[in-house]
Amino acid sequence: MQLGGGTGHAAMARGGLEETQCRQGWKGVRCHIELSCTQRCLKNATLFATDVRWKMANHAIAELNSLPPAMSFASLTRLLILAALWGGSFLFMRIISPELGASATAFGRAALGAFGLIALVAIMRVPMRFKGQFLATLALGAINSGLPFLLFAWASRSLPTGYSAILNATTPLMAVAVGSLVFGERVTGAKILGVLLGVAGVAVLTGAAPLSAPLQAAGGITACLLATACYALAGFLTTRWIAQRGGLDSRLVALGSQVGAMLLLLPFAAWQLAQEPIALQRVPAGVWWSLLALGMLCTSLGYVLYFRLIADVG
């Protein structure tokens, strides 16, 4: 009985030992599985974090690549000269338009601008190679010069020079609106803030006083805003029609655009002169000098600088 009991106890002991070993073995397997899962999760998390970092880096690089190129000293100089020329154009139009009328002023500006550019191209011996883009430059001239010249000349008869300059400074704001509505570009708060600060700066510098007849000036304000919308649209079209199709010498783009503006404005000027003939001998000499400066400097030179800036900076 004792022997049988000892055998039973030994069997029970072996069974307990095997059970303990089994439990320890299963615990080891479970620990190994848990460790493997933990390592796999850490590896996946590391790969995910790396992928996120790469995506963020690529997104940042794409954002940087989408920014316009930094403006060089030469481009900044051209921009400042252009700002001075086009700022002075409102003073000249204020002098000319009451004497010659809006349509004749706009046509005279475009015609003198075209003749000045023809002389410039001839003197500098620029090859007349439009690369099949001559019609595009004519269309740009109608949008970027013809219509704005007419609208600003008409507005100058009822608006002080300072107000025309302030409204002209809304061109970047119009560019943001046109880019978003027509071309699907993204609008950022920084863009809008920058534009508003620029307009406020022009308002402070010009020191525009309150309008004495705001209702009469409403038409002039509307005309100026339409002109700036034309400028904004033309900026995008210049990039798409000219810059993205191989580019073109800025002097040729300016020449073609002024020819297009002149052709557009010719019937308006002819109709005005037929209705209201101008007594040329009664026009002060200062008006003719102002028209010459408006056409040769503000237009001929101004648009060469403008299209060069679009080609270089965008």
mmCIF file of C-alpha atoms in Angstrom:
data_model
loop_
_atom_site.group_PDB
_atom_site.id
_atom_site.type_symbol
_atom_site.label_atom_id
_atom_site.label_comp_id
_atom_site.label_asym_id
_atom_site.label_seq_id
_atom_site.Cartn_x
_atom_site.Cartn_y
_atom_site.Cartn_z
ATOM 1 C CA MET A 1 0.000 0.000 0.000
ATOM 2 C CA GLN A 2 2.809 2.338 0.837
ATOM 3 C CA LEU A 3 4.588 1.433 -2.407
ATOM 4 C CA GLY A 4 1.445 2.050 -4.383
ATOM 5 C CA GLY A 5 0.940 5.295 -2.546
ATOM 6 C CA GLY A 6 4.510 6.363 -3.307
ATOM 7 C CA THR A 7 4.007 5.617 -6.956
ATOM 8 C CA GLY A 8 0.823 7.667 -6.962
ATOM 9 C CA HIS A 9 2.544 10.572 -5.286
ATOM 10 C CA ALA A 10 5.403 10.370 -7.793
ATOM 11 C CA ALA A 11 2.954 10.396 -10.683
ATOM 12 C CA MET A 12 1.155 13.353 -9.213
ATOM 13 C CA ALA A 13 4.467 15.126 -8.722
ATOM 14 C CA ARG A 14 5.454 14.446 -12.305
ATOM 15 C CA GLY A 15 2.070 15.643 -13.474
ATOM 16 C CA GLY A 16 2.426 18.836 -11.464
ATOM 17 C CA LEU A 17 5.936 19.360 -12.782
ATOM 18 C CA GLU A 18 4.808 18.834 -16.362
ATOM 19 C CA GLU A 19 1.904 21.202 -15.817
ATOM 20 C CA THR A 20 4.258 23.778 -14.359
ATOM 21 C CA GLN A 21 6.661 23.327 -17.245
ATOM 22 C CA CYS A 22 3.765 23.576 -19.685
ATOM 23 C CA ARG A 23 2.574 26.757 -18.048
ATOM 24 C CA GLN A 24 6.062 28.185 -18.084
ATOM 25 C CA GLY A 25 6.481 27.148 -21.701
ATOM 26 C CA TRP A 26 3.174 28.725 -22.702
ATOM 27 C CA LYS A 27 4.100 31.826 -20.742
ATOM 28 C CA GLY A 28 7.387 31.970 -22.628
ATOM 29 C CA VAL A 29 5.621 31.517 -25.944
ATOM 30 C CA ARG A 30 3.113 34.213 -25.009
ATOM 31 C CA CYS A 31 5.920 36.554 -23.955
ATOM 32 C CA HIS A 32 7.684 35.838 -27.231
ATOM 33 C CA ILE A 33 4.491 36.558 -29.172
ATOM 34 C CA GLU A 34 3.885 39.751 -27.213
ATOM 35 C CA LEU A 35 7.494 40.809 -27.744
ATOM 36 C CA SER A 36 7.209 40.101 -31.457
ATOM 37 C CA CYS A 37 3.968 42.110 -31.649
ATOM 38 C CA THR A 38 5.563 44.963 -29.741
ATOM 39 C CA GLN A 39 8.596 44.952 -32.016
ATOM 40 C CA ARG A 40 6.344 44.810 -35.087
ATOM 41 C CA CYS A 41 4.240 47.724 -33.785
ATOM 42 C CA LEU A 42 7.350 49.748 -33.039
ATOM 43 C CA LYS A 43 8.685 48.995 -36.504
ATOM 44 C CA ASN A 44 5.380 49.982 -38.130
ATOM 45 C CA ALA A 45 5.223 53.134 -36.019
ATOM 46 C CA THR A 46 8.778 54.007 -37.040
ATOM 47 C CA LEU A 47 7.981 53.402 -40.707
ATOM 48 C CA PHE A 48 4.791 55.475 -40.386
ATOM 49 C CA ALA A 49 6.643 58.337 -38.704
ATOM 50 C CA THR A 50 9.333 58.202 -41.373
ATOM 51 C CA ASP A 51 6.688 58.229 -44.103
ATOM 52 C CA VAL A 52 4.955 61.190 -42.471
ATOM 53 C CA ARG A 53 8.256 63.064 -42.208
ATOM 54 C CA TRP A 54 8.994 62.401 -45.887
ATOM 55 C CA LYS A 55 5.533 63.562 -46.890
ATOM 56 C CA MET A 56 5.892 66.713 -44.776
ATOM 57 C CA ALA A 57 9.323 67.373 -46.247
ATOM 58 C CA ASN A 58 8.064 66.846 -49.794
ATOM 59 C CA HIS A 59 5.095 69.122 -49.105
ATOM 60 C CA ALA A 60 7.409 71.813 -47.746
ATOM 61 C CA ILE A 61 9.656 71.491 -50.797
ATOM 62 C CA ALA A 62 6.622 71.754 -53.087
ATOM 63 C CA GLU A 63 5.474 74.878 -51.243
ATOM 64 C CA LEU A 64 8.920 76.428 -51.609
ATOM 65 C CA ASN A 65 9.038 75.554 -55.296
ATOM 66 C CA SER A 66 5.644 77.181 -55.803
ATOM 67 C CA LEU A 67 6.903 80.492 -54.426
ATOM 68 C CA PRO A 68 7.995 83.114 -56.972
ATOM 69 C CA PRO A 69 11.727 83.472 -57.429
ATOM 70 C CA ALA A 70 13.487 85.962 -55.190
ATOM 71 C CA MET A 71 13.660 89.434 -56.683
ATOM 72 C CA SER A 72 17.154 90.458 -57.712
ATOM 73 C CA PHE A 73 18.540 93.959 -57.274
ATOM 74 C CA ALA A 74 18.063 94.628 -61.000
ATOM 75 C CA SER A 75 14.413 93.520 -60.850
ATOM 76 C CA LEU A 76 13.816 95.637 -57.754
ATOM 77 C CA THR A 77 15.316 98.646 -59.542
ATOM 78 C CA ARG A 78 13.049 98.053 -62.546
ATOM 79 C CA LEU A 79 10.051 97.775 -60.231
ATOM 80 C CA LEU A 80 10.817 101.087 -58.514
ATOM 81 C CA ILE A 81 11.311 102.867 -61.847
ATOM 82 C CA LEU A 82 8.060 101.376 -63.127
ATOM 83 C CA ALA A 83 6.208 102.505 -60.000
ATOM 84 C CA ALA A 84 7.485 106.059 -60.505
ATOM 85 C CA LEU A 85 6.540 106.077 -64.201
ATOM 86 C CA TRP A 86 3.063 104.685 -63.720
ATOM 87 C CA GLY A 87 2.468 106.851 -60.667
ATOM 88 C CA GLY A 88 3.274 109.915 -62.764
ATOM 89 C CA SER A 89 0.913 108.780 -65.513
ATOM 90 C CA PHE A 90 -2.120 109.744 -63.404
ATOM 91 C CA LEU A 91 -0.849 113.300 -63.070
ATOM 92 C CA PHE A 92 -0.295 113.525 -66.828
ATOM 93 C CA MET A 93 -3.778 112.163 -67.568
ATOM 94 C CA ARG A 94 -5.260 114.669 -65.145
ATOM 95 C CA ILE A 95 -3.618 117.427 -67.212
ATOM 96 C CA ILE A 96 -4.397 116.017 -70.664
ATOM 97 C CA SER A 97 -7.860 114.497 -70.406
ATOM 98 C CA PRO A 98 -9.874 117.701 -69.726
ATOM 99 C CA GLU A 99 -8.302 119.297 -72.824
ATOM 100 C CA LEU A 100 -8.305 116.410 -75.309
ATOM 101 C CA GLY A 101 -11.014 114.128 -73.965
ATOM 102 C CA ALA A 102 -10.729 110.597 -72.589
ATOM 103 C CA SER A 103 -10.713 108.673 -75.884
ATOM 104 C CA ALA A 104 -8.223 110.963 -77.621
ATOM 105 C CA THR A 105 -5.962 110.893 -74.556
ATOM 106 C CA ALA A 106 -5.993 107.094 -74.426
ATOM 107 C CA PHE A 107 -5.404 106.760 -78.175
ATOM 108 C CA GLY A 108 -2.616 109.348 -78.154
ATOM 109 C CA ARG A 109 -0.922 107.523 -75.296
ATOM 110 C CA ALA A 110 -1.073 104.151 -77.077
ATOM 111 C CA ALA A 111 0.002 105.616 -80.440
ATOM 112 C CA LEU A 112 2.993 107.448 -78.979
ATOM 113 C CA GLY A 113 3.836 104.351 -76.974
ATOM 114 C CA ALA A 114 3.793 102.226 -80.136
ATOM 115 C CA PHE A 115 5.908 104.698 -82.118
ATOM 116 C CA GLY A 116 8.379 104.983 -79.258
ATOM 117 C CA LEU A 117 8.712 101.202 -79.110
ATOM 118 C CA ILE A 118 9.172 100.946 -82.875
ATOM 119 C CA ALA A 119 12.032 103.436 -82.595
ATOM 120 C CA LEU A 120 13.494 101.559 -79.614
ATOM 121 C CA VAL A 121 13.349 98.199 -81.392
ATOM 122 C CA ALA A 122 14.932 99.702 -84.520
ATOM 123 C CA ILE A 123 17.734 101.471 -82.623
ATOM 124 C CA MET A 124 18.547 98.387 -80.561
ATOM 125 C CA ARG A 125 18.220 96.147 -83.637
ATOM 126 C CA VAL A 126 15.899 93.728 -81.928
ATOM 127 C CA PRO A 127 14.975 90.881 -84.332
ATOM 128 C CA MET A 128 11.265 91.080 -85.172
ATOM 129 C CA ARG A 129 10.619 87.442 -84.351
ATOM 130 C CA PHE A 130 7.294 87.047 -82.607
ATOM 131 C CA LYS A 131 7.433 83.217 -82.831
ATOM 132 C CA GLY A 132 3.791 83.035 -83.834
ATOM 133 C CA GLN A 133 2.721 85.074 -80.795
ATOM 134 C CA PHE A 134 1.963 88.393 -82.492
ATOM 135 C CA LEU A 135 -1.820 87.949 -82.243
ATOM 136 C CA ALA A 136 -1.423 87.075 -78.566
ATOM 137 C CA THR A 137 0.445 90.342 -77.964
ATOM 138 C CA LEU A 138 -2.310 92.272 -79.771
ATOM 139 C CA ALA A 139 -4.955 90.683 -77.546
ATOM 140 C CA LEU A 140 -2.871 91.418 -74.464
ATOM 141 C CA GLY A 141 -2.599 95.023 -75.586
ATOM 142 C CA ALA A 142 -6.370 95.358 -75.807
ATOM 143 C CA ILE A 143 -6.813 93.966 -72.277
ATOM 144 C CA ASN A 144 -3.699 95.314 -70.589
ATOM 145 C CA SER A 145 -3.451 98.739 -72.238
ATOM 146 C CA GLY A 146 -6.375 99.720 -74.438
ATOM 147 C CA LEU A 147 -9.232 99.291 -71.986
ATOM 148 C CA PRO A 148 -7.317 100.505 -68.883
ATOM 149 C CA PHE A 149 -6.018 103.589 -70.748
ATOM 150 C CA LEU A 150 -9.557 104.525 -71.732
ATOM 151 C CA LEU A 151 -11.026 103.829 -68.295
ATOM 152 C CA PHE A 152 -8.336 105.716 -66.375
ATOM 153 C CA ALA A 153 -8.454 108.656 -68.788
ATOM 154 C CA TRP A 154 -12.217 108.865 -68.354
ATOM 155 C CA ALA A 155 -11.928 108.544 -64.549
ATOM 156 C CA SER A 156 -9.306 111.301 -64.362
ATOM 157 C CA ARG A 157 -11.939 113.844 -65.380
ATOM 158 C CA SER A 158 -13.849 113.313 -62.129
ATOM 159 C CA LEU A 159 -11.266 111.895 -59.704
ATOM 160 C CA PRO A 160 -8.255 113.611 -58.116
ATOM 161 C CA THR A 161 -4.860 112.140 -58.983
ATOM 162 C CA GLY A 162 -4.415 110.671 -55.499
ATOM 163 C CA TYR A 163 -7.592 108.630 -55.752
ATOM 164 C CA SER A 164 -6.617 107.195 -59.125
ATOM 165 C CA ALA A 165 -3.266 106.127 -57.658
ATOM 166 C CA ILE A 166 -4.956 104.516 -54.643
ATOM 167 C CA LEU A 167 -7.420 102.611 -56.817
ATOM 168 C CA ASN A 168 -4.621 101.537 -59.141
ATOM 169 C CA ALA A 169 -2.899 100.046 -56.080
ATOM 170 C CA THR A 170 -5.801 97.585 -55.780
ATOM 171 C CA THR A 171 -4.417 95.695 -58.792
ATOM 172 C CA PRO A 172 -2.790 93.010 -56.557
ATOM 173 C CA LEU A 173 -6.113 92.579 -54.738
ATOM 174 C CA MET A 174 -7.813 92.125 -58.098
ATOM 175 C CA ALA A 175 -5.090 89.641 -59.016
ATOM 176 C CA VAL A 176 -5.907 87.590 -55.906
ATOM 177 C CA ALA A 177 -9.617 87.647 -56.806
ATOM 178 C CA VAL A 178 -9.082 86.840 -60.499
ATOM 179 C CA GLY A 179 -6.552 84.130 -59.672
ATOM 180 C CA SER A 180 -8.978 82.476 -57.265
ATOM 181 C CA LEU A 181 -12.196 82.829 -59.278
ATOM 182 C CA VAL A 182 -10.862 82.293 -62.802
ATOM 183 C CA PHE A 183 -7.652 80.289 -62.478
ATOM 184 C CA GLY A 184 -8.310 78.375 -59.244
ATOM 185 C CA GLU A 185 -5.326 79.727 -57.324
ATOM 186 C CA ARG A 186 -5.231 79.435 -53.535
ATOM 187 C CA VAL A 187 -5.980 82.543 -51.490
ATOM 188 C CA THR A 188 -3.979 82.960 -48.289
ATOM 189 C CA GLY A 189 -4.378 85.400 -45.444
ATOM 190 C CA ALA A 190 -0.817 86.597 -45.968
ATOM 191 C CA LYS A 191 -1.605 87.612 -49.558
ATOM 192 C CA ILE A 192 -4.694 89.574 -48.578
ATOM 193 C CA LEU A 193 -2.943 91.235 -45.635
ATOM 194 C CA GLY A 194 -0.015 92.239 -47.833
ATOM 195 C CA VAL A 195 -2.317 93.756 -50.448
ATOM 196 C CA LEU A 196 -4.338 95.709 -47.878
ATOM 197 C CA LEU A 197 -1.171 97.068 -46.293
ATOM 198 C CA GLY A 198 0.054 98.129 -49.725
ATOM 199 C CA VAL A 199 -3.188 99.956 -50.516
ATOM 200 C CA ALA A 200 -3.100 101.652 -47.108
ATOM 201 C CA GLY A 201 0.494 102.718 -47.731
ATOM 202 C CA VAL A 202 -0.404 104.287 -51.074
ATOM 203 C CA ALA A 203 -3.328 106.090 -49.438
ATOM 204 C CA VAL A 204 -1.026 107.548 -46.782
ATOM 205 C CA LEU A 205 1.640 108.577 -49.289
ATOM 206 C CA THR A 206 -0.788 110.255 -51.681
ATOM 207 C CA GLY A 207 -2.679 111.970 -48.869
ATOM 208 C CA ALA A 208 -5.996 111.842 -50.706
ATOM 209 C CA ALA A 209 -8.547 114.231 -49.245
ATOM 210 C CA PRO A 210 -12.274 113.445 -48.913
ATOM 211 C CA LEU A 211 -14.198 113.731 -52.160
ATOM 212 C CA SER A 212 -16.250 116.897 -52.521
ATOM 213 C CA ALA A 213 -18.808 115.161 -54.760
ATOM 214 C CA PRO A 214 -18.736 111.427 -53.941
ATOM 215 C CA LEU A 215 -21.768 110.577 -56.088
ATOM 216 C CA GLN A 216 -20.203 112.158 -59.176
ATOM 217 C CA ALA A 217 -16.963 110.320 -58.468
ATOM 218 C CA ALA A 218 -18.678 106.921 -58.215
ATOM 219 C CA GLY A 219 -18.423 106.415 -61.967
ATOM 220 C CA GLY A 220 -14.726 107.259 -61.919
ATOM 221 C CA ILE A 221 -14.100 104.857 -59.040
ATOM 222 C CA THR A 222 -15.916 102.079 -60.901
ATOM 223 C CA ALA A 223 -13.885 102.777 -64.035
ATOM 224 C CA CYS A 224 -10.617 102.562 -62.080
ATOM 225 C CA LEU A 225 -11.610 99.263 -60.499
ATOM 226 C CA LEU A 226 -12.521 97.826 -63.904
ATOM 227 C CA ALA A 227 -9.132 98.964 -65.201
ATOM 228 C CA THR A 228 -7.303 97.219 -62.360
ATOM 229 C CA ALA A 229 -9.314 94.061 -63.052
ATOM 230 C CA CYS A 230 -8.066 94.242 -66.659
ATOM 231 C CA TYR A 231 -4.492 94.596 -65.401
ATOM 232 C CA ALA A 232 -4.905 91.576 -63.125
ATOM 233 C CA LEU A 233 -6.379 89.404 -65.872
ATOM 234 C CA ALA A 234 -3.683 90.461 -68.321
ATOM 235 C CA GLY A 235 -0.957 89.488 -65.860
ATOM 236 C CA PHE A 236 -2.191 85.895 -65.764
ATOM 237 C CA LEU A 237 -2.730 85.802 -69.530
ATOM 238 C CA THR A 238 0.789 87.102 -70.169
ATOM 239 C CA THR A 239 2.199 84.209 -68.158
ATOM 240 C CA ARG A 240 0.059 81.660 -69.987
ATOM 241 C CA TRP A 241 0.178 83.083 -73.512
ATOM 242 C CA ILE A 242 3.781 84.265 -73.563
ATOM 243 C CA ALA A 243 5.996 83.059 -70.712
ATOM 244 C CA GLN A 244 4.751 79.457 -70.689
ATOM 245 C CA ARG A 245 5.018 79.154 -74.471
ATOM 246 C CA GLY A 246 8.714 79.730 -74.791
ATOM 247 C CA GLY A 247 8.828 83.405 -73.857
ATOM 248 C CA LEU A 248 9.384 86.462 -76.018
ATOM 249 C CA ASP A 249 11.587 89.547 -75.886
ATOM 250 C CA SER A 250 9.879 92.013 -73.527
ATOM 251 C CA ARG A 251 10.381 94.823 -76.060
ATOM 252 C CA LEU A 252 8.444 92.874 -78.683
ATOM 253 C CA VAL A 253 5.666 92.038 -76.219
ATOM 254 C CA ALA A 254 5.406 95.728 -75.314
ATOM 255 C CA LEU A 255 5.391 96.739 -78.989
ATOM 256 C CA GLY A 256 2.693 94.249 -79.954
ATOM 257 C CA SER A 257 0.571 95.224 -76.975
ATOM 258 C CA GLN A 258 0.672 98.936 -77.805
ATOM 259 C CA VAL A 259 -0.222 98.243 -81.426
ATOM 260 C CA GLY A 260 -3.180 96.202 -80.175
ATOM 261 C CA ALA A 261 -4.210 98.997 -77.811
ATOM 262 C CA MET A 262 -3.935 101.585 -80.582
ATOM 263 C CA LEU A 263 -6.144 99.513 -82.908
ATOM 264 C CA LEU A 264 -8.749 99.078 -80.179
ATOM 265 C CA LEU A 265 -8.824 102.778 -79.264
ATOM 266 C CA LEU A 266 -8.821 104.163 -82.814
ATOM 267 C CA PRO A 267 -12.618 103.963 -83.361
ATOM 268 C CA PHE A 268 -13.309 105.484 -79.924
ATOM 269 C CA ALA A 269 -10.991 108.419 -80.636
ATOM 270 C CA ALA A 270 -12.431 108.899 -84.137
ATOM 271 C CA TRP A 271 -15.972 108.954 -82.775
ATOM 272 C CA GLN A 272 -15.057 111.468 -80.053
ATOM 273 C CA LEU A 273 -13.261 113.788 -82.472
ATOM 274 C CA ALA A 274 -16.226 113.622 -84.846
ATOM 275 C CA GLN A 275 -18.584 114.615 -82.040
ATOM 276 C CA GLU A 276 -16.296 117.126 -80.309
ATOM 277 C CA PRO A 277 -13.592 118.521 -82.616
ATOM 278 C CA ILE A 278 -10.490 119.802 -80.813
ATOM 279 C CA ALA A 279 -9.124 123.259 -81.580
ATOM 280 C CA LEU A 280 -5.468 122.229 -81.616
ATOM 281 C CA GLN A 281 -4.173 125.811 -81.599
ATOM 282 C CA ARG A 282 -5.944 126.449 -78.300
ATOM 283 C CA VAL A 283 -4.428 123.475 -76.503
ATOM 284 C CA PRO A 284 -1.671 124.648 -74.093
ATOM 285 C CA ALA A 285 1.868 123.498 -74.806
ATOM 286 C CA GLY A 286 2.034 121.828 -71.405
ATOM 287 C CA VAL A 287 -0.682 119.414 -72.496
ATOM 288 C CA TRP A 288 1.357 118.273 -75.519
ATOM 289 C CA TRP A 289 4.487 117.849 -73.406
ATOM 290 C CA SER A 290 2.482 115.849 -70.880
ATOM 291 C CA LEU A 291 1.101 113.646 -73.665
ATOM 292 C CA LEU A 292 4.610 113.087 -75.010
ATOM 293 C CA ALA A 293 5.881 112.061 -71.566
ATOM 294 C CA LEU A 294 2.823 109.868 -71.017
ATOM 295 C CA GLY A 295 3.364 108.029 -74.292
ATOM 296 C CA MET A 296 7.140 107.794 -74.491
ATOM 297 C CA LEU A 297 8.096 107.353 -70.839
ATOM 298 C CA CYS A 298 5.108 105.984 -68.943
ATOM 299 C CA THR A 299 4.044 103.723 -71.805
ATOM 300 C CA SER A 300 7.003 102.829 -74.050
ATOM 301 C CA LEU A 301 9.574 102.457 -71.292
ATOM 302 C CA GLY A 302 7.028 101.440 -68.671
ATOM 303 C CA TYR A 303 5.714 98.435 -70.564
ATOM 304 C CA VAL A 304 9.185 97.210 -71.485
ATOM 305 C CA LEU A 305 9.977 97.153 -67.754
ATOM 306 C CA TYR A 306 6.605 95.582 -66.939
ATOM 307 C CA PHE A 307 6.915 92.642 -69.325
ATOM 308 C CA ARG A 308 10.547 92.135 -68.331
ATOM 309 C CA LEU A 309 9.461 91.848 -64.686
ATOM 310 C CA ILE A 310 6.784 89.295 -65.584
ATOM 311 C CA ALA A 311 9.366 87.240 -67.484
ATOM 312 C CA ASP A 312 11.937 87.426 -64.659
ATOM 313 C CA VAL A 313 9.830 87.359 -61.506
ATOM 314 C CA GLY A 314 6.338 86.321 -62.545
#
